[in-house]
Short mmCIF file of C-alpha atoms in Angstrom, two decimals:
data_model
loop_
_atom_site.label_atom_id
_atom_site.label_comp_id
_atom_site.label_asym_id
_atom_site.label_seq_id
_atom_site.Cartn_x
_atom_site.Cartn_y
_atom_site.Cartn_z
CA MET O 1 6.56 -49.55 100.33
CA ALA O 2 10.35 -49.34 100.75
CA ARG O 3 12.04 -46.08 101.68
CA TYR O 4 15.37 -45.28 100.00
CA VAL O 5 18.54 -43.82 101.50
CA PHE O 6 21.26 -42.83 99.02
CA ILE O 7 24.74 -42.53 100.55
CA THR O 8 27.32 -40.49 98.63
CA GLY O 9 30.84 -39.36 99.40
CA GLY O 10 32.91 -36.26 98.80
CA VAL O 11 36.34 -34.64 99.20
CA VAL O 12 38.38 -37.88 99.24
CA SER O 13 37.75 -41.61 98.97
CA SER O 14 38.20 -44.16 101.79
CA LEU O 15 36.29 -42.06 104.32
CA GLY O 16 34.09 -44.99 105.31
CA LYS O 17 30.92 -44.88 103.21
CA GLY O 18 30.69 -48.64 103.39
CA LEU O 19 30.97 -48.67 107.18
CA ALA O 20 28.52 -45.78 107.46
CA SER O 21 26.01 -47.62 105.27
CA ALA O 22 26.48 -50.90 107.16
CA SER O 23 26.19 -49.14 110.52
CA LEU O 24 23.01 -47.32 109.51
CA GLY O 25 21.60 -50.65 108.35
CA ALA O 26 22.45 -52.20 111.71
CA LEU O 27 20.82 -49.28 113.58
CA LEU O 28 17.60 -49.51 111.56
CA GLN O 29 17.54 -53.26 112.18
CA ALA O 30 17.96 -52.59 115.90
CA ARG O 31 14.69 -50.65 115.67
CA GLY O 32 12.92 -53.63 114.12
CA TYR O 33 13.04 -52.63 110.44
CA LYS O 34 13.89 -54.95 107.55
CA VAL O 35 16.84 -53.51 105.64
CA ARG O 36 18.57 -54.15 102.32
CA LEU O 37 21.94 -52.66 101.30
CA ARG O 38 23.19 -52.23 97.74
CA LYS O 39 26.42 -50.90 96.22
CA LEU O 40 26.68 -48.98 92.92
CA ASP O 41 30.27 -48.97 91.61
CA PRO O 42 31.28 -46.59 88.80
CA TYR O 43 34.28 -48.51 87.38
CA LEU O 44 34.06 -50.18 83.95
CA ASN O 45 35.01 -53.68 85.09
CA VAL O 46 32.02 -56.02 84.98
CA ASP O 47 32.88 -57.08 88.54
CA PRO O 48 35.98 -57.01 90.78
CA GLY O 49 36.68 -60.70 90.12
CA THR O 50 39.73 -60.13 87.91
CA MET O 51 40.95 -56.95 89.60
CA SER O 52 44.22 -56.92 91.51
CA PRO O 53 43.84 -56.88 95.31
CA TYR O 54 46.44 -54.10 95.31
CA GLN O 55 43.99 -51.88 93.43
CA HIS O 56 40.64 -52.97 94.77
CA GLY O 57 41.24 -54.89 97.97
CA GLU O 58 39.30 -58.04 98.71
CA CYS O 59 36.80 -59.53 96.29
CA PHE O 60 33.82 -60.55 98.41
CA VAL O 61 31.87 -63.61 97.24
CA THR O 62 28.18 -64.22 97.94
CA ASP O 63 26.28 -67.50 98.32
CA ASP O 64 25.03 -67.28 94.73
CA GLY O 65 28.53 -66.80 93.36
CA ALA O 66 28.67 -63.04 92.78
CA GLU O 67 32.13 -61.48 92.98
CA THR O 68 31.48 -58.13 94.60
CA ASP O 69 32.96 -55.09 96.27
CA LEU O 70 34.40 -55.58 99.76
CA ASP O 71 31.78 -53.21 101.20
CA LEU O 72 29.23 -56.00 100.80
CA GLY O 73 31.26 -57.85 103.39
CA HIS O 74 30.65 -54.97 105.80
CA TYR O 75 26.95 -55.08 104.95
CA GLU O 76 26.74 -58.77 105.79
CA ARG O 77 28.85 -58.54 108.95
CA PHE O 78 26.83 -55.66 110.39
CA THR O 79 23.34 -56.81 109.43
CA GLY O 80 23.65 -60.59 109.12
CA ARG O 81 21.65 -60.46 105.87
CA PRO O 82 23.33 -62.49 103.07
CA ALA O 83 24.03 -60.38 99.99
CA ASN O 84 23.43 -61.65 96.45
CA GLN O 85 24.04 -60.94 92.75
CA GLN O 86 21.50 -58.09 92.82
CA ASP O 87 23.19 -56.12 95.59
CA ASN O 88 26.21 -54.89 93.60
CA ILE O 89 26.28 -53.32 90.15
CA THR O 90 29.08 -51.70 88.14
CA THR O 91 29.17 -49.39 85.14
CA GLY O 92 30.77 -52.26 83.23
CA ARG O 93 27.87 -54.59 83.96
CA ILE O 94 25.30 -51.91 83.06
CA TYR O 95 27.04 -51.11 79.75
CA SER O 96 27.57 -54.81 78.97
CA ASP O 97 23.84 -55.50 79.36
CA ILE O 98 22.84 -52.43 77.33
CA ILE O 99 25.21 -53.24 74.47
CA ALA O 100 23.93 -56.84 74.39
CA LYS O 101 20.36 -55.51 74.15
CA GLU O 102 21.35 -53.08 71.39
CA ARG O 103 22.98 -55.89 69.38
CA ARG O 104 19.80 -57.96 69.71
CA GLY O 105 17.75 -55.05 68.45
CA ASP O 106 15.84 -54.56 71.70
CA TYR O 107 15.92 -50.77 71.25
CA LEU O 108 14.30 -50.99 67.79
CA GLY O 109 16.98 -48.91 66.14
CA ALA O 110 16.86 -46.04 68.62
CA THR O 111 20.01 -44.10 69.46
CA VAL O 112 21.30 -45.58 72.71
CA GLN O 113 22.39 -42.85 75.13
CA VAL O 114 23.46 -42.35 78.72
CA ILE O 115 20.14 -40.60 79.32
CA PRO O 116 17.73 -42.33 79.32
CA HIS O 117 19.09 -45.82 78.63
CA VAL O 118 21.97 -46.03 81.12
CA THR O 119 20.18 -44.08 83.83
CA ASN O 120 17.03 -46.16 83.37
CA ALA O 121 19.04 -49.37 83.74
CA ILE O 122 20.56 -48.06 86.96
CA LYS O 123 17.16 -47.06 88.32
CA GLU O 124 15.72 -50.46 87.46
CA PHE O 125 18.55 -52.09 89.38
CA VAL O 126 17.99 -49.87 92.42
CA LEU O 127 14.22 -50.47 92.51
CA ASP O 128 14.13 -54.17 91.69
CA GLY O 129 13.08 -56.72 94.31
CA ASN O 130 12.53 -54.40 97.28
CA ASP O 131 8.89 -55.15 98.10
CA ASP O 132 9.71 -56.99 101.33
CA TYR O 133 11.98 -54.30 102.79
CA ASP O 134 11.30 -51.24 104.91
CA PHE O 135 14.53 -49.49 103.95
CA VAL O 136 16.89 -49.84 100.98
CA LEU O 137 20.31 -48.27 101.51
CA CYS O 138 22.26 -47.56 98.29
CA GLU O 139 25.89 -46.58 98.48
CA ILE O 140 27.44 -44.82 95.45
CA GLY O 141 31.12 -45.66 95.01
CA GLY O 142 33.76 -42.98 94.52
CA THR O 143 33.22 -39.29 95.22
CA VAL O 144 30.97 -36.57 93.86
CA GLY O 145 32.62 -34.97 90.83
CA ASP O 146 34.13 -38.21 89.51
CA ILE O 147 33.36 -38.26 85.78
CA GLU O 148 32.60 -41.99 85.73
CA ALA O 149 30.07 -41.66 88.56
CA LEU O 150 27.91 -39.02 86.86
CA PRO O 151 25.32 -41.50 85.47
CA PHE O 152 24.77 -42.88 88.98
CA PHE O 153 24.32 -39.44 90.51
CA GLU O 154 21.94 -38.50 87.71
CA SER O 155 19.98 -41.71 88.31
CA ILE O 156 19.51 -41.11 92.03
CA ARG O 157 18.60 -37.48 91.30
CA GLN O 158 15.86 -38.71 88.97
CA LEU O 159 14.66 -41.21 91.56
CA GLY O 160 14.11 -38.31 93.94
CA ASN O 161 11.39 -37.15 91.54
CA ASP O 162 10.18 -40.56 90.34
CA LEU O 163 9.48 -41.97 93.80
CA PRO O 164 6.53 -40.76 95.91
CA ARG O 165 7.25 -37.61 97.88
CA GLY O 166 8.99 -38.34 101.17
CA SER O 167 10.21 -41.82 100.23
CA CYS O 168 13.91 -41.10 99.64
CA ILE O 169 16.65 -39.07 101.29
CA TYR O 170 20.31 -38.30 100.56
CA VAL O 171 23.17 -38.75 103.03
CA HIS O 172 26.53 -37.20 102.12
CA LEU O 173 29.80 -38.20 103.80
CA THR O 174 32.63 -35.66 103.72
CA LEU O 175 35.92 -34.80 105.40
CA MET O 176 36.66 -31.96 107.80
CA PRO O 177 40.46 -31.82 107.94
CA TRP O 178 42.53 -30.41 110.78
CA ILE O 179 45.10 -27.94 109.48
CA TRP O 180 48.05 -28.03 111.86
CA ALA O 181 49.56 -24.74 110.74
CA ALA O 182 46.27 -22.93 111.32
CA GLY O 183 45.34 -24.98 114.38
CA GLU O 184 41.73 -25.45 113.31
CA LEU O 185 39.22 -27.68 111.54
CA LYS O 186 38.24 -26.49 108.08
CA THR O 187 34.68 -26.57 106.71
CA LYS O 188 35.52 -25.44 103.18
CA PRO O 189 36.16 -28.94 101.67
CA THR O 190 32.68 -30.01 102.82
CA GLN O 191 31.13 -26.79 101.48
CA HIS O 192 32.69 -27.37 98.06
CA SER O 193 31.64 -31.02 98.03
CA VAL O 194 28.03 -30.16 98.81
CA LYS O 195 28.14 -27.38 96.21
CA GLU O 196 29.26 -29.95 93.62
CA LEU O 197 26.44 -32.27 94.67
CA ARG O 198 23.84 -29.50 94.50
CA SER O 199 25.09 -28.46 91.04
CA ILE O 200 23.84 -31.80 89.68
CA GLY O 201 20.49 -31.41 91.41
CA ILE O 202 20.95 -33.30 94.70
CA GLN O 203 20.44 -31.57 98.03
CA PRO O 204 21.74 -33.70 100.92
CA ASP O 205 19.36 -34.19 103.84
CA ILE O 206 22.08 -35.37 106.25
CA LEU O 207 25.80 -34.65 106.43
CA LEU O 208 28.19 -37.16 107.98
CA VAL O 209 31.39 -35.27 108.68
CA ARG O 210 34.55 -37.30 109.23
CA ALA O 211 37.02 -35.73 111.63
CA ASP O 212 39.79 -36.84 113.96
CA ARG O 213 38.50 -34.66 116.83
CA GLU O 214 35.29 -33.17 118.18
CA ILE O 215 33.66 -30.69 115.82
CA PRO O 216 32.75 -27.49 117.70
CA LYS O 217 29.10 -26.46 117.71
CA GLU O 218 29.92 -23.26 115.86
CA GLU O 219 31.50 -25.21 113.00
CA ARG O 220 28.44 -27.46 112.76
CA ARG O 221 26.24 -24.37 112.63
CA LYS O 222 28.43 -23.01 109.84
CA LEU O 223 28.07 -26.20 107.82
CA SER O 224 24.33 -26.15 108.38
CA LEU O 225 24.12 -22.60 107.09
CA PHE O 226 26.35 -22.94 104.02
CA CYS O 227 25.23 -26.44 103.02
CA ASN O 228 21.49 -25.85 103.53
CA VAL O 229 21.17 -28.74 106.01
CA ARG O 230 19.40 -28.72 109.37
CA GLU O 231 21.85 -28.24 112.22
CA THR O 232 20.73 -31.48 113.87
CA ALA O 233 21.47 -33.26 110.58
CA VAL O 234 25.16 -32.28 110.66
CA ILE O 235 26.53 -35.39 112.33
CA GLN O 236 30.15 -35.81 113.28
CA ALA O 237 31.78 -39.11 112.35
CA LEU O 238 34.81 -39.41 114.60
CA ASP O 239 37.56 -42.00 114.42
CA ALA O 240 36.73 -45.15 116.41
CA LYS O 241 39.03 -47.68 118.08
CA SER O 242 37.14 -50.54 116.43
CA ILE O 243 34.84 -50.65 113.43
CA TYR O 244 32.32 -52.39 115.69
CA ASP O 245 32.11 -49.23 117.78
CA VAL O 246 30.81 -47.32 114.76
CA PRO O 247 27.10 -48.29 115.07
CA MET O 248 27.07 -47.19 118.73
CA THR O 249 28.97 -44.00 117.86
CA TYR O 250 26.52 -43.05 115.11
CA HIS O 251 23.59 -43.91 117.38
CA LYS O 252 24.90 -41.59 120.10
CA GLU O 253 25.33 -38.85 117.50
CA GLY O 254 21.68 -39.34 116.47
CA LEU O 255 22.10 -40.63 112.90
CA ASP O 256 19.31 -43.22 112.99
CA GLN O 257 16.90 -40.78 114.64
CA GLU O 258 17.74 -38.11 112.07
CA VAL O 259 17.04 -40.56 109.24
CA LEU O 260 13.66 -41.47 110.70
CA ASP O 261 12.86 -37.79 111.24
CA ALA O 262 13.73 -37.06 107.61
CA PHE O 263 11.11 -39.64 106.59
CA GLY O 264 8.58 -38.22 109.06
CA ILE O 265 8.42 -41.44 111.09
CA ASP O 266 7.06 -40.39 114.47
CA PRO O 267 6.96 -41.95 116.95
CA ALA O 268 9.99 -44.06 116.03
CA PRO O 269 10.47 -47.60 117.42
CA LYS O 270 12.95 -47.79 120.30
CA PRO O 271 16.30 -49.36 119.36
CA ASN O 272 17.67 -52.49 121.03
CA MET O 273 21.43 -52.00 121.15
CA ASP O 274 22.23 -54.89 123.52
CA VAL O 275 24.11 -56.89 120.87
CA TRP O 276 26.40 -54.01 119.93
CA ASN O 277 26.96 -53.07 123.56
CA GLU O 278 28.07 -56.64 124.29
CA ILE O 279 30.38 -56.76 121.27
CA SER O 280 31.97 -53.47 122.28
CA ARG O 281 32.40 -54.64 125.86
CA LYS O 282 34.24 -57.79 124.79
CA ILE O 283 36.48 -55.94 122.34
CA HIS O 284 37.59 -53.38 124.90
CA ASN O 285 37.88 -55.72 127.89
CA PRO O 286 39.81 -58.80 126.71
CA GLU O 287 41.09 -61.33 129.22
CA GLY O 288 44.26 -62.03 127.25
CA GLU O 289 45.79 -61.83 123.80
CA VAL O 290 47.14 -64.08 121.06
CA THR O 291 49.39 -63.41 118.07
CA ILE O 292 48.53 -64.89 114.68
CA ALA O 293 50.98 -64.87 111.78
CA ILE O 294 49.35 -64.34 108.39
CA VAL O 295 51.80 -65.61 105.78
CA GLY O 296 50.60 -64.19 102.46
CA LYS O 297 51.53 -62.28 99.32
CA TYR O 298 49.31 -59.18 99.52
CA THR O 299 50.32 -58.19 103.04
CA ILE O 300 51.21 -54.61 102.02
CA LEU O 301 47.51 -53.87 101.46
CA LYS O 302 45.46 -55.15 104.40
CA ASP O 303 42.17 -54.60 102.53
CA ALA O 304 43.11 -57.60 100.39
CA TYR O 305 42.30 -59.73 103.44
CA LYS O 306 39.47 -57.66 104.92
CA SER O 307 37.03 -60.49 105.71
CA LEU O 308 39.87 -62.63 107.02
CA ILE O 309 41.00 -59.92 109.42
CA GLU O 310 37.49 -59.43 110.72
CA ALA O 311 36.85 -63.18 111.09
CA LEU O 312 39.99 -63.49 113.22
CA HIS O 313 38.78 -60.64 115.42
CA HIS O 314 35.40 -62.39 115.65
CA GLY O 315 37.29 -65.44 116.91
CA GLY O 316 38.83 -63.17 119.50
CA ILE O 317 35.40 -61.93 120.55
CA ALA O 318 34.24 -65.54 120.94
CA ASN O 319 37.22 -66.29 123.22
CA ASN O 320 37.35 -62.89 124.93
CA VAL O 321 40.93 -62.27 123.79
CA LYS O 322 42.63 -59.59 121.73
CA VAL O 323 43.97 -60.92 118.41
CA ASN O 324 47.26 -59.38 117.28
CA LEU O 325 48.13 -59.93 113.62
CA GLU O 326 51.71 -60.40 112.45
CA TRP O 327 51.85 -59.81 108.69
CA ILE O 328 54.60 -61.77 106.94
CA GLU O 329 55.41 -61.60 103.23
CA SER O 330 55.94 -65.24 102.33
CA GLU O 331 58.81 -64.49 99.92
CA ILE O 332 61.15 -63.69 102.80
CA PHE O 333 61.11 -67.39 103.73
CA GLU O 334 62.40 -68.34 100.27
CA SER O 335 65.69 -66.47 100.41
CA ASP O 336 66.77 -67.91 103.77
CA GLU O 337 65.18 -70.87 105.54
CA ASP O 338 66.44 -69.54 108.89
CA ASN O 339 63.99 -66.68 108.45
CA VAL O 340 61.12 -69.06 109.15
CA SER O 341 62.04 -69.79 112.77
CA ALA O 342 63.16 -66.22 113.38
CA HIS O 343 59.87 -64.69 112.22
CA LEU O 344 57.61 -67.33 113.75
CA GLU O 345 59.32 -67.65 117.11
CA ASN O 346 56.66 -66.09 119.36
CA ILE O 347 53.61 -66.91 117.25
CA ASP O 348 50.52 -68.61 118.71
CA GLY O 349 48.97 -69.59 115.38
CA ILE O 350 49.86 -69.59 111.67
CA LEU O 351 47.38 -68.87 108.89
CA VAL O 352 48.08 -69.14 105.17
CA PRO O 353 45.21 -67.43 103.29
CA GLY O 354 43.88 -67.67 99.76
CA GLY O 355 45.82 -66.31 96.82
CA PHE O 356 46.78 -66.87 93.21
CA GLY O 357 50.08 -67.47 91.42
CA GLU O 358 53.47 -68.98 92.13
CA ARG O 359 55.08 -65.96 93.79
CA GLY O 360 55.71 -66.68 97.47
CA SER O 361 54.37 -70.24 97.30
CA GLU O 362 57.59 -71.91 98.47
CA GLY O 363 57.67 -69.57 101.46
CA LYS O 364 54.13 -70.59 102.37
CA ILE O 365 55.08 -74.26 102.16
CA ARG O 366 57.94 -73.64 104.59
CA ALA O 367 55.52 -71.91 106.95
CA VAL O 368 53.33 -75.03 106.81
CA THR O 369 56.34 -77.21 107.64
CA HIS O 370 57.19 -75.01 110.61
CA ALA O 371 53.63 -75.22 111.95
CA ARG O 372 53.44 -79.00 111.51
CA GLU O 373 56.84 -79.80 113.00
CA ASN O 374 56.53 -77.38 115.93
CA GLN O 375 52.93 -78.23 116.86
CA ILE O 376 51.72 -74.67 116.25
CA PRO O 377 48.00 -74.30 115.37
CA TYR O 378 47.72 -74.03 111.59
CA PHE O 379 44.81 -72.83 109.48
CA GLY O 380 45.10 -73.14 105.70
CA ILE O 381 42.41 -71.40 103.66
CA CYS O 382 41.98 -72.20 99.95
CA PHE O 383 45.56 -71.79 98.64
CA GLY O 384 46.72 -72.47 102.22
CA MET O 385 45.07 -75.92 102.10
CA GLN O 386 46.71 -76.67 98.76
CA MET O 387 50.14 -75.71 100.11
CA ALA O 388 49.56 -77.99 103.12
CA CYS O 389 48.84 -80.90 100.76
CA ILE O 390 51.98 -80.20 98.70
CA GLU O 391 54.01 -79.96 101.93
CA ALA O 392 52.69 -83.32 103.13
CA ALA O 393 53.36 -84.88 99.73
CA ARG O 394 56.98 -83.72 99.69
CA ASN O 395 57.95 -84.19 103.32
CA LEU O 396 55.76 -87.08 104.50
CA ALA O 397 54.79 -89.08 101.42
CA GLY O 398 58.17 -88.76 99.72
CA ILE O 399 56.81 -87.22 96.52
CA GLU O 400 59.82 -84.99 95.90
CA ASN O 401 58.51 -83.08 92.87
CA ALA O 402 55.02 -82.44 94.26
CA THR O 403 53.67 -79.12 93.03
CA SER O 404 50.68 -77.42 91.38
CA THR O 405 49.93 -77.08 87.69
CA GLU O 406 49.25 -73.44 88.52
CA PHE O 407 53.05 -73.13 88.84
CA ASP O 408 54.10 -75.73 86.27
CA GLU O 409 51.67 -76.82 83.54
CA GLY O 410 53.81 -79.87 82.77
CA ALA O 411 54.28 -80.92 86.40
CA LYS O 412 55.36 -84.54 86.88
CA GLU O 413 53.62 -84.72 90.27
CA PRO O 414 50.55 -82.44 90.07
CA VAL O 415 49.24 -82.73 93.63
CA VAL O 416 47.15 -79.63 92.82
CA GLY O 417 45.60 -79.17 89.39
CA LEU O 418 42.77 -77.68 87.35
CA MET O 419 39.66 -79.81 87.83
CA THR O 420 37.57 -79.45 84.66
CA GLU O 421 34.20 -80.88 85.71
CA TRP O 422 32.19 -81.18 88.91
CA LEU O 423 28.60 -81.42 90.05
CA LYS O 424 26.72 -78.58 91.73
CA GLY O 425 23.51 -80.18 92.90
CA ASN O 426 22.24 -82.00 89.80
CA GLN O 427 24.01 -79.70 87.35
CA LEU O 428 27.37 -80.45 85.71
CA GLU O 429 29.69 -77.43 85.70
CA LYS O 430 32.79 -77.14 83.52
CA ARG O 431 35.83 -74.93 83.19
CA GLU O 432 38.77 -74.67 80.81
CA ALA O 433 42.33 -73.55 81.46
CA ALA O 434 42.11 -71.14 78.50
CA GLY O 435 38.74 -69.71 79.56
CA ASP O 436 38.12 -66.20 80.88
CA LEU O 437 39.56 -65.80 84.38
CA GLY O 438 36.16 -64.87 85.77
CA GLY O 439 34.57 -67.91 84.16
CA THR O 440 36.97 -70.61 85.36
CA MET O 441 36.37 -70.22 89.08
CA ARG O 442 34.39 -72.40 91.43
CA LEU O 443 32.29 -69.64 92.95
CA GLY O 444 29.63 -69.40 95.62
CA ALA O 445 28.21 -71.72 98.25
CA TYR O 446 28.66 -75.48 97.87
CA PRO O 447 27.38 -78.03 100.40
CA HIS O 448 29.59 -80.93 101.43
CA PRO O 449 29.62 -83.68 104.07
CA LEU O 450 32.28 -84.00 106.77
CA LYS O 451 33.73 -87.27 108.01
CA GLU O 452 32.03 -88.52 111.16
CA GLY O 453 34.33 -88.15 114.16
CA SER O 454 36.74 -85.75 112.43
CA HIS O 455 38.09 -82.71 114.23
CA ILE O 456 36.40 -80.31 111.82
CA ALA O 457 33.02 -82.04 112.18
CA GLU O 458 33.34 -81.68 115.94
CA ILE O 459 34.09 -77.96 115.54
CA TYR O 460 31.05 -77.41 113.31
CA GLY O 461 28.89 -79.66 115.45
CA SER O 462 27.57 -81.16 112.23
CA THR O 463 28.61 -83.41 109.35
CA GLN O 464 26.73 -81.29 106.77
CA VAL O 465 27.98 -77.80 105.96
CA SER O 466 27.77 -75.27 103.13
CA GLU O 467 30.56 -72.75 102.51
CA ARG O 468 31.53 -70.19 99.87
CA HIS O 469 34.27 -70.91 97.35
CA ARG O 470 36.47 -68.79 95.08
CA HIS O 471 39.29 -70.68 93.38
CA ARG O 472 40.40 -72.28 90.11
CA TYR O 473 42.60 -75.18 91.22
CA GLU O 474 41.78 -78.27 93.31
CA VAL O 475 43.74 -80.86 95.26
CA ASN O 476 44.23 -83.82 92.90
CA LEU O 477 42.14 -86.77 94.04
CA ALA O 478 44.71 -89.18 92.51
CA TYR O 479 47.04 -88.41 95.44
CA LYS O 480 44.47 -88.86 98.20
CA ASP O 481 45.42 -92.43 99.18
CA ARG O 482 49.16 -91.72 99.30
CA LEU O 483 48.65 -88.60 101.39
CA GLU O 484 46.34 -90.41 103.80
CA GLU O 485 48.88 -93.21 104.16
CA ALA O 486 51.35 -90.48 105.18
CA GLY O 487 48.98 -89.29 107.92
CA LEU O 488 46.95 -86.50 106.31
CA VAL O 489 43.20 -86.98 106.71
CA PHE O 490 40.75 -85.90 103.99
CA SER O 491 37.89 -85.07 106.34
CA GLY O 492 35.55 -83.44 103.83
CA MET O 493 34.78 -84.18 100.18
CA SER O 494 32.30 -82.74 97.69
CA PRO O 495 29.01 -84.69 97.52
CA ASP O 496 30.13 -86.41 94.29
CA GLY O 497 33.41 -87.44 95.94
CA LEU O 498 35.56 -85.71 93.29
CA LEU O 499 36.77 -82.58 95.07
CA PRO O 500 38.64 -82.52 98.41
CA GLU O 501 37.11 -79.83 100.63
CA THR O 502 38.92 -80.17 103.98
CA ILE O 503 42.08 -81.80 105.30
CA GLU O 504 43.47 -82.20 108.82
CA TYR O 505 45.91 -84.09 111.00
CA PRO O 506 44.42 -86.13 113.85
CA ARG O 507 44.64 -84.41 117.23
CA ASP O 508 46.97 -87.10 118.58
CA VAL O 509 49.40 -86.00 115.85
CA HIS O 510 48.85 -82.23 115.94
CA PRO O 511 46.75 -80.10 118.34
CA TRP O 512 45.06 -78.02 115.58
CA PHE O 513 45.90 -78.41 111.90
CA ILE O 514 43.06 -77.81 109.43
CA GLY O 515 42.94 -76.81 105.78
CA VAL O 516 39.78 -75.88 103.88
CA GLN O 517 39.32 -75.30 100.16
CA TYR O 518 36.62 -72.70 100.79
CA HIS O 519 36.57 -69.27 102.47
CA PRO O 520 34.87 -69.52 105.88
CA GLU O 521 35.80 -65.92 106.68
CA LEU O 522 33.05 -64.75 104.31
CA LYS O 523 30.31 -66.04 106.63
CA SER O 524 31.67 -64.85 109.97
CA ARG O 525 29.86 -62.14 111.96
CA PRO O 526 30.85 -60.29 115.15
CA PHE O 527 27.63 -61.47 116.81
CA ASP O 528 27.99 -64.96 115.28
CA PRO O 529 31.70 -65.86 114.88
CA HIS O 530 32.45 -68.64 112.43
CA PRO O 531 33.11 -71.87 114.37
CA LEU O 532 36.43 -72.52 112.61
CA PHE O 533 37.81 -69.12 113.56
CA ALA O 534 36.48 -69.40 117.11
CA SER O 535 38.15 -72.80 117.44
CA PHE O 536 41.42 -71.64 115.82
CA ILE O 537 41.73 -68.70 118.20
CA GLU O 538 40.87 -71.01 121.11
CA ALA O 539 43.76 -73.27 120.06
CA ALA O 540 46.05 -70.24 119.72
CA LYS O 541 44.96 -69.14 123.20
CA GLU O 542 46.00 -72.56 124.54
CA GLN O 543 49.28 -72.32 122.61
CA SER O 544 50.04 -68.95 124.21
CA ARG O 545 49.82 -70.58 127.63
CA LEU O 546 52.34 -73.24 126.60
CA VAL O 547 54.94 -70.79 125.29
#
């Protein structure tokens, strides 16, 4: 039977609950256990698919097409276990399902209430499908005291009584701030947070205390006393140089052992930390460095590109180099073309990531031109592939008005447009321009063949791949022949031949120029870097030697 660990947060948000959950999952896996991680989000959106990256950061997509919280990306990267639709739930999705049931008459005329109907739905979600796992880790979004999170806290409180004795524990992550004027760390915010948690019936078994410096033993003893937690279960969570140091840091602080002790597992299996030791060694002992320019539109908020950032660092791990990221707002290239050369002068590689909307698109196209003309390694992901096709159409194929119907619905030369039908396996899928935003995407993993002998097939070491998608618009197949005549190679197509998946320039034309319609960053892991990112960083490494 599965054991449950509920991870909550207090004091302030963004303390690292997701990383703590992912790290604990990795540590339990290192001891030979089978682990599942789930995220419970209190906001009323059905999913983060239509939420602005400025508000929510990256929308992480799973193989089965779920648009989820970015923490699920951490879960996958740290454990290697693919997440799915059933690993992320929101208040909006819970309420949507309940209201649909009420309209159908499923409740037989009963008054539908938060307790028991909402809390029961949450509990069913938490408990469903866990028979094959040793541990299920459930992270509750937000902080204790948030009004919208109360049904989730009530649900996990009830589960503490519903489940057999000794089969669930509570881990609470808080902040211990350093007050400069007083010259000391303060325990009171954690005391108040735990008091709030206990007021709704939850007693934490373990405290993870975030701090920017060592927490003195006396302060830990004080927290133990006032928060009713064993002293050994007050675990400091100090700042780390890399997020991939966090599992080792928590292991040294005894988190995984404390969890096993709380469940009465004795003797506990010995952990094998060789993988994390090796990752840490490579991160902190690089043999060189490269600089990658990310030309995007959400560069103010780095969380909008969380998986991308990590995949680039994974490429650095694979090549034993440090990857420096130069963030460039693409709009600056639109006001003055000279800005392009000035900002990209000492760059070893250029990456244009996914995105939506016209803003900054012309700047991205100019970045593509700079990469192509100056033989700088270029990686176009999703929107970045589409911009590369428009750039080739305008500057190589002579299609002066080439653009996307995303920018101009009545475009005369729609090199990129809204594809309305495609096959997924044997099933025909459709979308409409006027449909709900969340329902007009091509989402999830799609298999596709790669052209024999192409650069990208050589990188993958295979002509059959499957990658995750999240986009509305496609490169228009009607322009394929003209673009190929101009030198652009369509090296990957969907199985039905309708949707371009990858483009490239031959290596005798450009050393490394690849665009993909999908998001390979979503499947990259520190212990298993995605081949495209490993190859891109390798090309950037070679470029840095030429400069």
